[in-house]
Amino acid sequence: MNASERITVRLMMPDRWLEHVAELPADTTVEAAKAFGIREMLQRSSDDPADFYTEYAERRIRDETRTLADVGMPPRGVLSIRAYDLGHYPPFRG
């Protein structure tokens, strides 16, 4: 897949039963896709994307600067967006 291709991605917030299907360029970063999904699904811009993490194929994506193509996102692939909670702590930044 080259960077100029567009792929259809299912952005999901499983803990909130929300889903949004979007066609994004393959060179979109996971971080940008996550921010887009949060805005589209929650319908507000006040949520900080840093309060959420992403999963692909039930595995956490630790480096969200990677592109959708880099993580191997297939057409109709699912990117799960989850809020940090008691079982999943945000990275320590201190």
PDB file of C-alpha atoms in Angstrom:
ATOM      1  CA  MET A   1       0.000   0.000   0.000  1.00  0.00           C
ATOM      2  CA  ASN A   2       1.471   3.357  -0.925  1.00  0.00           C
ATOM      3  CA  ALA A   3       1.057   6.484   1.183  1.00  0.00           C
ATOM      4  CA  SER A   4      -1.307   8.187  -1.285  1.00  0.00           C
ATOM      5  CA  GLU A   5      -3.896   5.390  -1.026  1.00  0.00           C
ATOM      6  CA  ARG A   6      -6.987   5.828   1.087  1.00  0.00           C
ATOM      7  CA  ILE A   7      -8.351   3.093   3.303  1.00  0.00           C
ATOM      8  CA  THR A   8     -11.651   2.665   5.065  1.00  0.00           C
ATOM      9  CA  VAL A   9     -11.147   2.416   8.823  1.00  0.00           C
ATOM     10  CA  ARG A  10     -13.692   1.521  11.500  1.00  0.00           C
ATOM     11  CA  LEU A  11     -12.942   3.745  14.476  1.00  0.00           C
ATOM     12  CA  MET A  12     -14.531   2.307  17.596  1.00  0.00           C
ATOM     13  CA  MET A  13     -14.927   3.233  21.242  1.00  0.00           C
ATOM     14  CA  PRO A  14     -16.033  -0.188  22.519  1.00  0.00           C
ATOM     15  CA  ASP A  15     -16.435   0.954  26.123  1.00  0.00           C
ATOM     16  CA  ARG A  16     -19.019   3.512  24.983  1.00  0.00           C
ATOM     17  CA  TRP A  17     -20.627   1.459  22.186  1.00  0.00           C
ATOM     18  CA  LEU A  18     -19.664   4.050  19.563  1.00  0.00           C
ATOM     19  CA  GLU A  19     -18.402   3.520  16.015  1.00  0.00           C
ATOM     20  CA  HIS A  20     -17.523   5.749  13.076  1.00  0.00           C
ATOM     21  CA  VAL A  21     -16.431   4.590   9.628  1.00  0.00           C
ATOM     22  CA  ALA A  22     -14.034   6.926   7.804  1.00  0.00           C
ATOM     23  CA  GLU A  23     -11.950   6.878   4.672  1.00  0.00           C
ATOM     24  CA  LEU A  24      -8.473   8.106   5.600  1.00  0.00           C
ATOM     25  CA  PRO A  25      -5.162   8.383   3.746  1.00  0.00           C
ATOM     26  CA  ALA A  26      -2.878   5.442   4.485  1.00  0.00           C
ATOM     27  CA  ASP A  27      -0.224   7.901   5.683  1.00  0.00           C
ATOM     28  CA  THR A  28      -2.504   9.232   8.470  1.00  0.00           C
ATOM     29  CA  THR A  29      -0.831   8.779  11.844  1.00  0.00           C
ATOM     30  CA  VAL A  30      -2.573   6.705  14.475  1.00  0.00           C
ATOM     31  CA  GLU A  31      -2.540   9.816  16.680  1.00  0.00           C
ATOM     32  CA  ALA A  32      -4.395  11.861  14.029  1.00  0.00           C
ATOM     33  CA  ALA A  33      -6.895   9.055  13.386  1.00  0.00           C
ATOM     34  CA  LYS A  34      -7.527   8.793  17.134  1.00  0.00           C
ATOM     35  CA  ALA A  35      -8.127  12.558  17.488  1.00  0.00           C
ATOM     36  CA  PHE A  36     -10.451  12.499  14.466  1.00  0.00           C
ATOM     37  CA  GLY A  37     -12.385   9.533  15.858  1.00  0.00           C
ATOM     38  CA  ILE A  38     -12.799  11.135  19.280  1.00  0.00           C
ATOM     39  CA  ARG A  39     -14.218  14.314  17.713  1.00  0.00           C
ATOM     40  CA  GLU A  40     -16.559  12.415  15.392  1.00  0.00           C
ATOM     41  CA  MET A  41     -17.875   9.953  17.951  1.00  0.00           C
ATOM     42  CA  LEU A  42     -18.168  12.209  20.990  1.00  0.00           C
ATOM     43  CA  GLN A  43     -19.288  15.248  18.939  1.00  0.00           C
ATOM     44  CA  ARG A  44     -17.174  17.680  20.934  1.00  0.00           C
ATOM     45  CA  SER A  45     -13.646  19.036  20.798  1.00  0.00           C
ATOM     46  CA  SER A  46     -13.055  19.365  24.550  1.00  0.00           C
ATOM     47  CA  ASP A  47     -11.727  15.813  25.012  1.00  0.00           C
ATOM     48  CA  ASP A  48      -7.940  15.552  25.143  1.00  0.00           C
ATOM     49  CA  PRO A  49      -6.686  12.732  22.867  1.00  0.00           C
ATOM     50  CA  ALA A  50      -3.863  12.156  25.390  1.00  0.00           C
ATOM     51  CA  ASP A  51      -6.541  10.782  27.754  1.00  0.00           C
ATOM     52  CA  PHE A  52      -7.091   7.885  25.346  1.00  0.00           C
ATOM     53  CA  TYR A  53      -4.985   5.079  23.892  1.00  0.00           C
ATOM     54  CA  THR A  54      -5.426   3.015  20.736  1.00  0.00           C
ATOM     55  CA  GLU A  55      -5.508  -0.680  19.946  1.00  0.00           C
ATOM     56  CA  TYR A  56      -5.258  -2.565  16.678  1.00  0.00           C
ATOM     57  CA  ALA A  57      -5.932  -6.319  16.580  1.00  0.00           C
ATOM     58  CA  GLU A  58      -6.479  -6.195  20.363  1.00  0.00           C
ATOM     59  CA  ARG A  59      -2.946  -4.905  20.975  1.00  0.00           C
ATOM     60  CA  ARG A  60      -2.071  -1.480  22.225  1.00  0.00           C
ATOM     61  CA  ILE A  61      -0.266   0.786  19.770  1.00  0.00           C
ATOM     62  CA  ARG A  62       2.457   2.369  21.859  1.00  0.00           C
ATOM     63  CA  ASP A  63       3.951   4.552  19.117  1.00  0.00           C
ATOM     64  CA  GLU A  64       1.041   6.596  17.798  1.00  0.00           C
ATOM     65  CA  THR A  65       3.307   8.484  15.394  1.00  0.00           C
ATOM     66  CA  ARG A  66       3.204   5.392  13.157  1.00  0.00           C
ATOM     67  CA  THR A  67       0.892   5.599  10.148  1.00  0.00           C
ATOM     68  CA  LEU A  68      -2.076   3.382   9.453  1.00  0.00           C
ATOM     69  CA  ALA A  69      -0.022   1.736   6.696  1.00  0.00           C
ATOM     70  CA  ASP A  70       2.869   1.150   9.151  1.00  0.00           C
ATOM     71  CA  VAL A  71       0.648  -0.781  11.566  1.00  0.00           C
ATOM     72  CA  GLY A  72      -0.725  -2.872   8.672  1.00  0.00           C
ATOM     73  CA  MET A  73      -4.275  -1.518   8.742  1.00  0.00           C
ATOM     74  CA  PRO A  74      -6.271  -3.394   6.075  1.00  0.00           C
ATOM     75  CA  PRO A  75      -9.386  -2.005   4.369  1.00  0.00           C
ATOM     76  CA  ARG A  76     -12.245  -2.061   6.901  1.00  0.00           C
ATOM     77  CA  GLY A  77      -9.714  -2.589   9.689  1.00  0.00           C
ATOM     78  CA  VAL A  78     -10.703  -1.627  13.232  1.00  0.00           C
ATOM     79  CA  LEU A  79      -8.882   0.939  15.354  1.00  0.00           C
ATOM     80  CA  SER A  80     -10.167   0.833  18.943  1.00  0.00           C
ATOM     81  CA  ILE A  81      -9.966   4.000  21.014  1.00  0.00           C
ATOM     82  CA  ARG A  82     -10.119   3.493  24.761  1.00  0.00           C
ATOM     83  CA  ALA A  83      -9.936   5.860  27.696  1.00  0.00           C
ATOM     84  CA  TYR A  84      -7.218   5.335  30.277  1.00  0.00           C
ATOM     85  CA  ASP A  85      -8.740   3.831  33.421  1.00  0.00           C
ATOM     86  CA  LEU A  86      -7.778   1.821  36.496  1.00  0.00           C
ATOM     87  CA  GLY A  87      -6.543  -1.091  34.401  1.00  0.00           C
ATOM     88  CA  HIS A  88      -4.764   1.014  31.786  1.00  0.00           C
ATOM     89  CA  TYR A  89      -2.662   3.846  33.110  1.00  0.00           C
ATOM     90  CA  PRO A  90      -1.457   6.768  30.998  1.00  0.00           C
ATOM     91  CA  PRO A  91       2.287   6.936  30.390  1.00  0.00           C
ATOM     92  CA  PHE A  92       4.281   8.636  33.137  1.00  0.00           C
ATOM     93  CA  ARG A  93       5.382  12.068  31.924  1.00  0.00           C
ATOM     94  CA  GLY A  94       7.140  13.398  35.012  1.00  0.00           C
TER      95      GLY A  94
END
